[in-house]
PDB file of C-alpha atoms and ligand atoms in Angstrom:
ATOM      1  CA  UNK L  27       5.936 -52.739  66.283  1.00  0.00           C
ATOM      2  CA  UNK L  28       2.199 -53.194  66.558  1.00  0.00           C
ATOM      3  CA  UNK L  29       0.219 -54.441  63.589  1.00  0.00           C
ATOM      4  CA  UNK L  30      -2.497 -51.871  64.313  1.00  0.00           C
ATOM      5  CA  UNK L  31      -3.165 -49.659  61.316  1.00  0.00           C
ATOM      6  CA  UNK L  32      -1.615 -52.035  58.771  1.00  0.00           C
ATOM      7  CA  UNK L  33      -3.830 -53.213  55.920  1.00  0.00           C
ATOM      8  CA  UNK L  34      -4.201 -56.884  55.031  1.00  0.00           C
ATOM      9  CA  UNK L  35      -5.719 -58.264  51.856  1.00  0.00           C
ATOM     10  CA  UNK L  36      -6.948 -61.813  52.393  1.00  0.00           C
ATOM     11  CA  UNK L  37      -8.067 -63.694  49.288  1.00  0.00           C
ATOM     12  CA  UNK L  38     -10.986 -66.105  49.607  1.00  0.00           C
ATOM     13  CA  UNK L  39     -12.123 -64.706  52.929  1.00  0.00           C
ATOM     14  CA  UNK L  40     -15.924 -64.807  52.982  1.00  0.00           C
ATOM     15  CA  UNK L  41     -15.794 -68.251  54.589  1.00  0.00           C
ATOM     16  CA  UNK L  42     -13.682 -70.756  56.509  1.00  0.00           C
ATOM     17  CA  UNK L  43      -9.993 -70.141  57.152  1.00  0.00           C
ATOM     18  CA  UNK L  44      -9.828 -66.825  55.262  1.00  0.00           C
ATOM     19  CA  UNK L  45     -12.650 -65.333  57.307  1.00  0.00           C
ATOM     20  CA  UNK L  46     -11.095 -66.683  60.512  1.00  0.00           C
ATOM     21  CA  UNK L  47      -7.750 -65.091  59.583  1.00  0.00           C
ATOM     22  CA  UNK L  48      -9.463 -61.769  58.777  1.00  0.00           C
ATOM     23  CA  UNK L  49     -11.178 -61.790  62.183  1.00  0.00           C
ATOM     24  CA  UNK L  50      -7.964 -62.599  64.103  1.00  0.00           C
ATOM     25  CA  UNK L  51      -6.084 -59.887  62.202  1.00  0.00           C
ATOM     26  CA  UNK L  52      -8.849 -57.360  62.856  1.00  0.00           C
ATOM     27  CA  UNK L  53      -8.690 -58.321  66.545  1.00  0.00           C
ATOM     28  CA  UNK L  54      -5.003 -57.293  66.393  1.00  0.00           C
ATOM     29  CA  UNK L  55      -6.015 -53.898  64.942  1.00  0.00           C
ATOM     30  CA  UNK L  56      -5.297 -54.658  61.286  1.00  0.00           C
ATOM     31  CA  UNK L  57      -7.573 -53.099  58.640  1.00  0.00           C
ATOM     32  CA  UNK L  58      -8.810 -55.915  56.445  1.00  0.00           C
ATOM     33  CA  UNK L  59      -9.921 -56.359  52.858  1.00  0.00           C
ATOM     34  CA  UNK L  60     -12.106 -59.421  52.417  1.00  0.00           C
ATOM     35  CA  UNK L  61     -12.539 -61.106  49.033  1.00  0.00           C
ATOM     36  CA  UNK L  62     -14.302 -63.784  47.079  1.00  0.00           C
ATOM     37  CA  UNK L  63     -15.778 -64.087  43.596  1.00  0.00           C
ATOM     38  CA  UNK L  64     -19.352 -63.350  44.709  1.00  0.00           C
ATOM     39  CA  UNK L  65     -20.749 -59.867  45.317  1.00  0.00           C
ATOM     40  CA  UNK L  66     -23.813 -59.963  47.516  1.00  0.00           C
ATOM     41  CA  UNK L  67     -25.140 -58.149  50.557  1.00  0.00           C
ATOM     42  CA  UNK L  68     -23.950 -60.962  52.840  1.00  0.00           C
ATOM     43  CA  UNK L  69     -20.347 -60.533  51.653  1.00  0.00           C
ATOM     44  CA  UNK L  70     -20.355 -56.809  52.405  1.00  0.00           C
ATOM     45  CA  UNK L  71     -22.142 -57.415  55.735  1.00  0.00           C
ATOM     46  CA  UNK L  72     -19.275 -59.699  56.822  1.00  0.00           C
ATOM     47  CA  UNK L  73     -16.864 -56.782  56.387  1.00  0.00           C
ATOM     48  CA  UNK L  74     -19.231 -54.318  58.098  1.00  0.00           C
ATOM     49  CA  UNK L  75     -19.601 -56.683  61.082  1.00  0.00           C
ATOM     50  CA  UNK L  76     -15.812 -56.980  61.448  1.00  0.00           C
ATOM     51  CA  UNK L  77     -15.451 -53.180  61.313  1.00  0.00           C
ATOM     52  CA  UNK L  78     -18.062 -52.770  64.053  1.00  0.00           C
ATOM     53  CA  UNK L  79     -16.805 -55.613  66.254  1.00  0.00           C
ATOM     54  CA  UNK L  80     -13.103 -54.724  66.186  1.00  0.00           C
ATOM     55  CA  UNK L  81     -13.085 -50.982  65.387  1.00  0.00           C
ATOM     56  CA  UNK L  82     -10.975 -51.344  62.252  1.00  0.00           C
ATOM     57  CA  UNK L  83     -11.571 -50.514  58.601  1.00  0.00           C
ATOM     58  CA  UNK L  84     -12.963 -53.513  56.752  1.00  0.00           C
ATOM     59  CA  UNK L  85     -14.040 -53.786  53.134  1.00  0.00           C
ATOM     60  CA  UNK L  86     -15.166 -56.523  50.801  1.00  0.00           C
ATOM     61  CA  UNK L  87     -13.908 -56.524  47.198  1.00  0.00           C
ATOM     62  CA  UNK L  88     -15.335 -59.009  44.726  1.00  0.00           C
ATOM     63  CA  UNK L  89     -12.649 -60.491  42.453  1.00  0.00           C
ATOM     64  CA  UNK L  90     -12.403 -63.933  40.892  1.00  0.00           C
ATOM     65  CA  UNK L  91      -9.068 -65.503  41.804  1.00  0.00           C
ATOM     66  CA  UNK L  92      -9.284 -67.815  38.783  1.00  0.00           C
ATOM     67  CA  UNK L  93      -8.742 -64.756  36.569  1.00  0.00           C
ATOM     68  CA  UNK L  94      -5.346 -63.051  36.397  1.00  0.00           C
ATOM     69  CA  UNK L  95      -6.806 -59.581  35.707  1.00  0.00           C
ATOM     70  CA  UNK L  96      -9.130 -59.862  38.742  1.00  0.00           C
ATOM     71  CA  UNK L  97      -6.226 -60.908  40.987  1.00  0.00           C
ATOM     72  CA  UNK L  98      -4.265 -57.818  39.996  1.00  0.00           C
ATOM     73  CA  UNK L  99      -7.347 -55.552  40.188  1.00  0.00           C
ATOM     74  CA  UNK L 100      -7.988 -56.707  43.773  1.00  0.00           C
ATOM     75  CA  UNK L 101      -4.609 -55.340  44.866  1.00  0.00           C
ATOM     76  CA  UNK L 102      -5.099 -52.065  42.964  1.00  0.00           C
ATOM     77  CA  UNK L 103      -8.616 -51.556  44.375  1.00  0.00           C
ATOM     78  CA  UNK L 104      -7.446 -52.359  47.907  1.00  0.00           C
ATOM     79  CA  UNK L 105      -5.268 -49.221  47.641  1.00  0.00           C
ATOM     80  CA  UNK L 106      -2.898 -50.417  50.343  1.00  0.00           C
ATOM     81  CA  UNK L 107      -1.627 -53.929  50.967  1.00  0.00           C
ATOM     82  CA  UNK L 108       0.950 -54.211  53.758  1.00  0.00           C
ATOM     83  CA  UNK L 109       0.055 -57.846  54.367  1.00  0.00           C
ATOM     84  CA  UNK L 110      -1.033 -60.202  51.610  1.00  0.00           C
ATOM     85  CA  UNK L 111      -2.624 -63.492  52.627  1.00  0.00           C
ATOM     86  CA  UNK L 112      -3.133 -65.796  49.654  1.00  0.00           C
ATOM     87  CA  UNK L 113      -5.807 -68.123  50.952  1.00  0.00           C
ATOM     88  CA  UNK L 114      -8.408 -68.702  48.196  1.00  0.00           C
ATOM     89  CA  UNK L 115      -8.629 -72.368  47.370  1.00  0.00           C
ATOM     90  CA  UNK L 116     -10.854 -75.130  46.073  1.00  0.00           C
ATOM     91  CA  UNK L 117     -10.637 -78.909  46.046  1.00  0.00           C
ATOM     92  CA  UNK L 118     -11.656 -81.758  43.761  1.00  0.00           C
ATOM     93  CA  UNK L 119     -11.098 -85.431  44.479  1.00  0.00           C
ATOM     94  CA  UNK L 120     -10.850 -88.026  41.678  1.00  0.00           C
ATOM     95  CA  UNK L 121      -8.420 -90.652  40.370  1.00  0.00           C
ATOM     96  CA  UNK L 122      -5.988 -89.041  37.974  1.00  0.00           C
ATOM     97  CA  UNK L 123      -7.345 -90.813  34.872  1.00  0.00           C
ATOM     98  CA  UNK L 124     -10.862 -89.519  35.657  1.00  0.00           C
ATOM     99  CA  UNK L 125      -9.773 -86.076  36.899  1.00  0.00           C
ATOM    100  CA  UNK L 126     -11.693 -83.510  34.810  1.00  0.00           C
ATOM    101  CA  UNK L 127      -9.319 -81.185  32.941  1.00  0.00           C
ATOM    102  CA  UNK L 128     -11.442 -78.142  33.783  1.00  0.00           C
ATOM    103  CA  UNK L 129     -11.146 -78.947  37.518  1.00  0.00           C
ATOM    104  CA  UNK L 130      -7.367 -79.293  37.131  1.00  0.00           C
ATOM    105  CA  UNK L 131      -7.200 -75.871  35.443  1.00  0.00           C
ATOM    106  CA  UNK L 132      -9.436 -74.220  38.053  1.00  0.00           C
ATOM    107  CA  UNK L 133      -7.473 -75.617  41.004  1.00  0.00           C
ATOM    108  CA  UNK L 134      -4.111 -74.583  39.534  1.00  0.00           C
ATOM    109  CA  UNK L 135      -5.512 -71.109  38.742  1.00  0.00           C
ATOM    110  CA  UNK L 136      -7.172 -70.435  42.127  1.00  0.00           C
ATOM    111  CA  UNK L 137      -4.834 -72.311  44.502  1.00  0.00           C
ATOM    112  CA  UNK L 138      -1.534 -71.393  42.808  1.00  0.00           C
ATOM    113  CA  UNK L 139      -1.555 -68.863  39.958  1.00  0.00           C
ATOM    114  CA  UNK L 140      -3.679 -66.334  41.877  1.00  0.00           C
ATOM    115  CA  UNK L 141      -0.878 -66.011  44.446  1.00  0.00           C
ATOM    116  CA  UNK L 142       1.619 -65.303  41.653  1.00  0.00           C
ATOM    117  CA  UNK L 143      -0.577 -62.487  40.298  1.00  0.00           C
ATOM    118  CA  UNK L 144      -1.441 -60.892  43.665  1.00  0.00           C
ATOM    119  CA  UNK L 145       2.181 -61.100  44.833  1.00  0.00           C
ATOM    120  CA  UNK L 146       3.451 -59.503  41.624  1.00  0.00           C
ATOM    121  CA  UNK L 147       0.887 -56.711  42.013  1.00  0.00           C
ATOM    122  CA  UNK L 148       1.493 -56.123  45.744  1.00  0.00           C
ATOM    123  CA  UNK L 149       5.311 -56.216  45.937  1.00  0.00           C
ATOM    124  CA  UNK L 150       6.106 -52.847  44.292  1.00  0.00           C
ATOM    125  CA  UNK L 151       4.159 -50.892  46.940  1.00  0.00           C
ATOM    126  CA  UNK L 152       5.530 -53.045  49.784  1.00  0.00           C
ATOM    127  CA  UNK L 153       8.992 -52.031  48.520  1.00  0.00           C
ATOM    128  CA  UNK L 154       8.029 -48.343  48.333  1.00  0.00           C
ATOM    129  CA  UNK L 155       6.512 -48.483  51.849  1.00  0.00           C
ATOM    130  CA  UNK L 156       9.569 -50.346  53.206  1.00  0.00           C
ATOM    131  CA  UNK L 157       7.619 -53.173  54.842  1.00  0.00           C
ATOM    132  CA  UNK L 158       5.596 -56.153  53.745  1.00  0.00           C
ATOM    133  CA  UNK L 159       4.434 -59.597  54.731  1.00  0.00           C
ATOM    134  CA  UNK L 160       3.255 -62.317  52.359  1.00  0.00           C
ATOM    135  CA  UNK L 161       1.609 -65.375  53.881  1.00  0.00           C
ATOM    136  CA  UNK L 162       0.494 -68.175  51.596  1.00  0.00           C
ATOM    137  CA  UNK L 163      -1.996 -70.689  52.929  1.00  0.00           C
ATOM    138  CA  UNK L 164      -0.628 -73.939  51.546  1.00  0.00           C
ATOM    139  CA  UNK L 165      -1.521 -77.262  53.189  1.00  0.00           C
ATOM    140  CA  UNK L 166      -0.063 -80.422  54.665  1.00  0.00           C
ATOM    141  CA  UNK L 167      -0.589 -81.425  51.034  1.00  0.00           C
ATOM    142  CA  UNK L 168       2.126 -78.905  50.135  1.00  0.00           C
ATOM    143  CA  UNK L 169       4.604 -81.176  51.921  1.00  0.00           C
ATOM    144  CA  UNK L 170       3.111 -84.627  51.420  1.00  0.00           C
ATOM    145  CA  UNK L 171       0.499 -86.254  49.183  1.00  0.00           C
ATOM    146  CA  UNK L 172      -2.760 -88.202  49.211  1.00  0.00           C
ATOM    147  CA  UNK L 173      -4.264 -90.200  46.366  1.00  0.00           C
ATOM    148  CA  UNK L 174      -6.997 -88.604  44.219  1.00  0.00           C
ATOM    149  CA  UNK L 175      -5.919 -85.003  44.920  1.00  0.00           C
ATOM    150  CA  UNK L 176      -3.481 -84.544  42.015  1.00  0.00           C
ATOM    151  CA  UNK L 177      -4.297 -80.918  41.204  1.00  0.00           C
ATOM    152  CA  UNK L 178      -4.543 -79.839  44.851  1.00  0.00           C
ATOM    153  CA  UNK L 179      -1.266 -81.525  45.832  1.00  0.00           C
ATOM    154  CA  UNK L 180       0.471 -80.092  42.748  1.00  0.00           C
ATOM    155  CA  UNK L 181      -0.844 -76.578  43.447  1.00  0.00           C
ATOM    156  CA  UNK L 182       0.072 -76.716  47.134  1.00  0.00           C
ATOM    157  CA  UNK L 183       3.603 -78.021  46.440  1.00  0.00           C
ATOM    158  CA  UNK L 184       3.821 -75.259  43.823  1.00  0.00           C
ATOM    159  CA  UNK L 185       2.875 -72.503  46.237  1.00  0.00           C
ATOM    160  CA  UNK L 186       5.458 -73.713  48.758  1.00  0.00           C
ATOM    161  CA  UNK L 187       8.074 -73.461  45.987  1.00  0.00           C
ATOM    162  CA  UNK L 188       6.910 -70.008  44.914  1.00  0.00           C
ATOM    163  CA  UNK L 189       7.016 -68.828  48.543  1.00  0.00           C
ATOM    164  CA  UNK L 190      10.721 -69.707  48.688  1.00  0.00           C
ATOM    165  CA  UNK L 191      11.420 -67.785  45.476  1.00  0.00           C
ATOM    166  CA  UNK L 192       9.605 -64.660  46.721  1.00  0.00           C
ATOM    167  CA  UNK L 193      11.546 -64.910  50.003  1.00  0.00           C
ATOM    168  CA  UNK L 194      14.863 -65.035  48.138  1.00  0.00           C
ATOM    169  CA  UNK L 195      13.922 -62.126  45.876  1.00  0.00           C
ATOM    170  CA  UNK L 196      13.053 -59.978  48.935  1.00  0.00           C
ATOM    171  CA  UNK L 197      15.620 -61.370  51.390  1.00  0.00           C
ATOM    172  CA  UNK L 198      17.525 -58.104  51.849  1.00  0.00           C
ATOM    173  CA  UNK L 199      14.375 -56.022  52.294  1.00  0.00           C
ATOM    174  CA  UNK L 200      11.977 -55.743  55.268  1.00  0.00           C
ATOM    175  CA  UNK L 201       9.606 -58.092  53.481  1.00  0.00           C
ATOM    176  CA  UNK L 202       9.030 -61.753  54.293  1.00  0.00           C
ATOM    177  CA  UNK L 203       7.207 -64.558  52.495  1.00  0.00           C
ATOM    178  CA  UNK L 204       6.157 -67.747  54.225  1.00  0.00           C
ATOM    179  CA  UNK L 205       3.632 -70.531  53.824  1.00  0.00           C
ATOM    180  CA  UNK L 206       1.374 -72.031  56.464  1.00  0.00           C
ATOM    181  CA  UNK L 207       0.593 -75.719  56.008  1.00  0.00           C
ATOM    182  CA  UNK L 208      -2.621 -76.607  57.842  1.00  0.00           C
ATOM    183  CA  UNK L 209      -3.804 -80.122  58.439  1.00  0.00           C
ATOM    184  CA  UNK L 210      -7.563 -80.701  58.545  1.00  0.00           C
ATOM    185  CA  UNK L 211      -9.685 -77.718  59.622  1.00  0.00           C
ATOM    186  CA  UNK L 212     -13.461 -78.244  59.722  1.00  0.00           C
ATOM    187  CA  UNK L 213     -14.481 -75.620  57.134  1.00  0.00           C
ATOM    188  CA  UNK L 214     -17.043 -75.776  54.286  1.00  0.00           C
ATOM    189  CA  UNK L 215     -14.267 -77.143  52.010  1.00  0.00           C
ATOM    190  CA  UNK L 216     -13.790 -80.143  54.311  1.00  0.00           C
ATOM    191  CA  UNK L 217     -17.512 -80.499  55.120  1.00  0.00           C
ATOM    192  CA  UNK L 218     -18.110 -80.956  51.380  1.00  0.00           C
ATOM    193  CA  UNK L 219     -15.821 -84.024  51.340  1.00  0.00           C
ATOM    194  CA  UNK L 220     -17.611 -85.810  54.197  1.00  0.00           C
ATOM    195  CA  UNK L 221     -20.805 -87.093  52.429  1.00  0.00           C
ATOM    196  CA  UNK L 222     -18.855 -88.624  49.539  1.00  0.00           C
ATOM    197  CA  UNK L 223     -16.401 -90.289  51.913  1.00  0.00           C
ATOM    198  CA  UNK L 224     -19.334 -91.629  53.987  1.00  0.00           C
ATOM    199  CA  UNK L 225     -20.752 -93.163  50.806  1.00  0.00           C
ATOM    200  CA  UNK L 226     -17.399 -94.496  49.577  1.00  0.00           C
ATOM    201  CA  UNK L 227     -16.495 -96.241  52.859  1.00  0.00           C
ATOM    202  CA  UNK L 228     -20.042 -96.964  54.084  1.00  0.00           C
ATOM    203  CA  UNK L 229     -19.289 -95.102  57.309  1.00  0.00           C
ATOM    204  CA  UNK L 230     -21.225 -92.650  59.443  1.00  0.00           C
ATOM    205  CA  UNK L 231     -20.085 -89.024  59.736  1.00  0.00           C
ATOM    206  CA  UNK L 232     -18.223 -89.421  63.047  1.00  0.00           C
ATOM    207  CA  UNK L 233     -16.334 -92.502  61.820  1.00  0.00           C
ATOM    208  CA  UNK L 234     -15.291 -90.654  58.647  1.00  0.00           C
ATOM    209  CA  UNK L 235     -14.020 -87.756  60.762  1.00  0.00           C
ATOM    210  CA  UNK L 236     -12.158 -89.929  63.278  1.00  0.00           C
ATOM    211  CA  UNK L 237     -10.994 -92.900  61.180  1.00  0.00           C
ATOM    212  CA  UNK L 238     -10.422 -91.323  57.760  1.00  0.00           C
ATOM    213  CA  UNK L 239      -9.703 -87.622  58.171  1.00  0.00           C
ATOM    214  CA  UNK L 240      -8.143 -87.438  61.615  1.00  0.00           C
ATOM    215  CA  UNK L 241      -6.349 -90.748  61.016  1.00  0.00           C
ATOM    216  CA  UNK L 242      -3.735 -88.526  59.339  1.00  0.00           C
ATOM    217  CA  UNK L 243      -3.656 -86.073  62.245  1.00  0.00           C
ATOM    218  CA  UNK L 244      -1.926 -87.578  65.325  1.00  0.00           C
ATOM    219  CA  UNK L 245      -3.473 -84.979  67.677  1.00  0.00           C
ATOM    220  CA  UNK L 246      -6.902 -86.397  66.650  1.00  0.00           C
ATOM    221  CA  UNK L 247      -8.227 -82.854  66.641  1.00  0.00           C
ATOM    222  CA  UNK L 248      -9.034 -80.422  63.848  1.00  0.00           C
ATOM    223  CA  UNK L 249      -6.874 -77.298  63.702  1.00  0.00           C
ATOM    224  CA  UNK L 250      -9.016 -74.171  64.083  1.00  0.00           C
ATOM    225  CA  UNK L 251      -9.372 -71.010  62.028  1.00  0.00           C
ATOM    226  CA  UNK L 252      -8.430 -68.995  65.138  1.00  0.00           C
ATOM    227  CA  UNK L 253      -5.142 -70.926  65.448  1.00  0.00           C
ATOM    228  CA  UNK L 254      -4.396 -70.177  61.788  1.00  0.00           C
ATOM    229  CA  UNK L 255      -5.203 -66.495  62.260  1.00  0.00           C
ATOM    230  CA  UNK L 256      -2.874 -66.424  65.267  1.00  0.00           C
ATOM    231  CA  UNK L 257      -0.119 -68.011  63.161  1.00  0.00           C
ATOM    232  CA  UNK L 258      -0.578 -65.341  60.467  1.00  0.00           C
ATOM    233  CA  UNK L 259      -0.359 -62.610  63.122  1.00  0.00           C
ATOM    234  CA  UNK L 260       2.847 -64.195  64.446  1.00  0.00           C
ATOM    235  CA  UNK L 261       4.401 -64.252  60.951  1.00  0.00           C
ATOM    236  CA  UNK L 262       3.563 -60.549  60.655  1.00  0.00           C
ATOM    237  CA  UNK L 263       5.125 -59.689  64.019  1.00  0.00           C
ATOM    238  CA  UNK L 264       8.629 -58.359  64.709  1.00  0.00           C
ATOM    239  CA  UNK L 265       9.521 -61.702  66.287  1.00  0.00           C
ATOM    240  CA  UNK L 266       9.155 -63.273  62.839  1.00  0.00           C
ATOM    241  CA  UNK L 267      11.189 -60.680  60.917  1.00  0.00           C
ATOM    242  CA  UNK L 268      13.934 -63.229  60.151  1.00  0.00           C
ATOM    243  CA  UNK L 269      11.497 -66.017  59.318  1.00  0.00           C
ATOM    244  CA  UNK L 270      11.242 -66.097  55.547  1.00  0.00           C
ATOM    245  CA  UNK L 271      11.031 -68.700  52.815  1.00  0.00           C
ATOM    246  CA  UNK L 272       9.779 -71.420  55.082  1.00  0.00           C
ATOM    247  CA  UNK L 273       6.675 -73.368  56.026  1.00  0.00           C
ATOM    248  CA  UNK L 274       4.899 -73.577  59.375  1.00  0.00           C
ATOM    249  CA  UNK L 275       2.802 -76.679  59.863  1.00  0.00           C
ATOM    250  CA  UNK L 276      -0.391 -76.347  61.884  1.00  0.00           C
ATOM    251  CA  UNK L 277      -1.367 -79.972  61.452  1.00  0.00           C
ATOM    252  CA  UNK L 278      -1.479 -81.743  64.830  1.00  0.00           C
ATOM    253  CA  UNK L 279       1.637 -83.715  63.842  1.00  0.00           C
ATOM    254  CA  UNK L 280       0.456 -84.932  60.394  1.00  0.00           C
ATOM    255  CA  UNK L 281       3.748 -84.260  58.613  1.00  0.00           C
ATOM    256  CA  UNK L 282       5.820 -85.608  61.524  1.00  0.00           C
ATOM    257  CA  UNK L 283       4.557 -89.120  60.774  1.00  0.00           C
TER     258      UNK L 283
HETATM  259  P1  NAD K 313     -13.591 -72.663  52.204  1.00  0.00           P
HETATM  260  O1  NAD K 313     -14.274 -73.344  51.070  1.00  0.00           O
HETATM  261  O2  NAD K 313     -14.323 -72.424  53.464  1.00  0.00           O
HETATM  262  O3  NAD K 313     -12.980 -71.281  51.747  1.00  0.00           O
HETATM  263  C1  NAD K 313     -12.429 -71.078  50.486  1.00  0.00           C
HETATM  264  C2  NAD K 313     -12.518 -69.620  50.194  1.00  0.00           C
HETATM  265  O4  NAD K 313     -12.029 -69.387  48.869  1.00  0.00           O
HETATM  266  C3  NAD K 313     -13.970 -69.122  50.215  1.00  0.00           C
HETATM  267  O5  NAD K 313     -14.013 -67.837  50.792  1.00  0.00           O
HETATM  268  C4  NAD K 313     -14.337 -69.076  48.754  1.00  0.00           C
HETATM  269  O6  NAD K 313     -15.345 -68.137  48.479  1.00  0.00           O
HETATM  270  C5  NAD K 313     -12.997 -68.642  48.163  1.00  0.00           C
HETATM  271  N1  NAD K 313     -12.908 -68.894  46.733  1.00  0.00           N
HETATM  272  C6  NAD K 313     -13.170 -70.032  46.044  1.00  0.00           C
HETATM  273  N2  NAD K 313     -13.033 -69.815  44.727  1.00  0.00           N
HETATM  274  C7  NAD K 313     -12.668 -68.517  44.580  1.00  0.00           C
HETATM  275  C8  NAD K 313     -12.387 -67.697  43.478  1.00  0.00           C
HETATM  276  N3  NAD K 313     -12.460 -68.164  42.226  1.00  0.00           N
HETATM  277  N4  NAD K 313     -12.078 -66.406  43.699  1.00  0.00           N
HETATM  278  C9  NAD K 313     -12.023 -65.901  44.957  1.00  0.00           C
HETATM  279  N5  NAD K 313     -12.275 -66.640  46.056  1.00  0.00           N
HETATM  280  C10 NAD K 313     -12.586 -67.929  45.859  1.00  0.00           C
HETATM  281  O7  NAD K 313     -12.265 -73.529  52.455  1.00  0.00           O
HETATM  282  P2  NAD K 313     -11.119 -73.396  53.547  1.00  0.00           P
HETATM  283  O8  NAD K 313     -10.977 -74.730  54.136  1.00  0.00           O
HETATM  284  O9  NAD K 313     -11.333 -72.230  54.416  1.00  0.00           O
HETATM  285  O10 NAD K 313      -9.857 -73.179  52.607  1.00  0.00           O
HETATM  286  C11 NAD K 313      -9.108 -71.988  52.605  1.00  0.00           C
HETATM  287  C12 NAD K 313      -7.677 -72.325  52.202  1.00  0.00           C
HETATM  288  O11 NAD K 313      -7.090 -73.189  53.171  1.00  0.00           O
HETATM  289  C13 NAD K 313      -7.592 -73.042  50.860  1.00  0.00           C
HETATM  290  O12 NAD K 313      -6.458 -72.579  50.145  1.00  0.00           O
HETATM  291  C14 NAD K 313      -7.369 -74.491  51.280  1.00  0.00           C
HETATM  292  O13 NAD K 313      -6.694 -75.222  50.298  1.00  0.00           O
HETATM  293  C15 NAD K 313      -6.525 -74.294  52.526  1.00  0.00           C
HETATM  294  N6  NAD K 313      -6.526 -75.455  53.425  1.00  0.00           N
HETATM  295  C16 NAD K 313      -7.672 -75.889  54.007  1.00  0.00           C
HETATM  296  C17 NAD K 313      -7.622 -76.986  54.863  1.00  0.00           C
HETATM  297  C18 NAD K 313      -8.835 -77.500  55.578  1.00  0.00           C
HETATM  298  O14 NAD K 313      -8.754 -78.576  56.180  1.00  0.00           O
HETATM  299  N7  NAD K 313      -9.948 -76.811  55.565  1.00  0.00           N
HETATM  300  C19 NAD K 313      -6.407 -77.623  55.091  1.00  0.00           C
HETATM  301  C20 NAD K 313      -5.262 -77.160  54.455  1.00  0.00           C
HETATM  302  C21 NAD K 313      -5.329 -76.062  53.637  1.00  0.00           C
END
């Protein structure tokens, strides 16, 4: 079965991995709903450009994934959600005793709780329509840990656990739930960590990338947003109909170490 004509809602998709996934899905003929918490002309232009480039329907819906009501409204406003990609995420890096409580709350809300709310809102119609795919963008940090990322690691381990529960609750239906665990991808989220790491280690940009970030990634290469989009498309394909409740690492070997 082709994915053409299905509708995907991708949270946090006006940048980075989410936008890359939206573009790869649109390339496969999927109608896409983009999202972030902002609501400006540039956001809507991203959707219009995708519609023009790939000949699909594309819309942008502003909704703040830190707010439960917004998460649920996004699914209602989308109208149709055959494929739900929970991708919105933020990061903050600090030792646990200095970790600001408001950053902890925001990371748990956006990186974990939003997926609970969107999934709860999207499942009833997937059941009525007799088909659904839920893909949660977790992280290598959903399977392993790094110091100073307590909230992020907790949220990402949490979303891997929730993915398994959703898979079990839908196991006898044509609905699957899986998590993708990327290693480092050079997006704005990762770019933002580079200057601080340069300062902390007294290194130049290239040394930070090679000796700090990609030190964890045996391939010594960043994963790309196109590779992640391709992995989402695979999880939505017929070939993946019996793949549910699991994780796929796209991490250049990080979690094999
Ligand atoms: P990014 O900063 O480029 O994108 C994050 C997206 O989330 C943006 O579109 C942003 O607008 C959106 N967002 C942030 N707060 C939001 C909110 N309150 N409501 C709605 N949208 C919100 O970062 P990215 O690297 O593309 O990250 C996307 C996902 O991939 C995140 O869940 C991240 O944890 C995960 N991830 C990234 C990497 C990496 O190396 N870049 C690795 C593993 C996992």
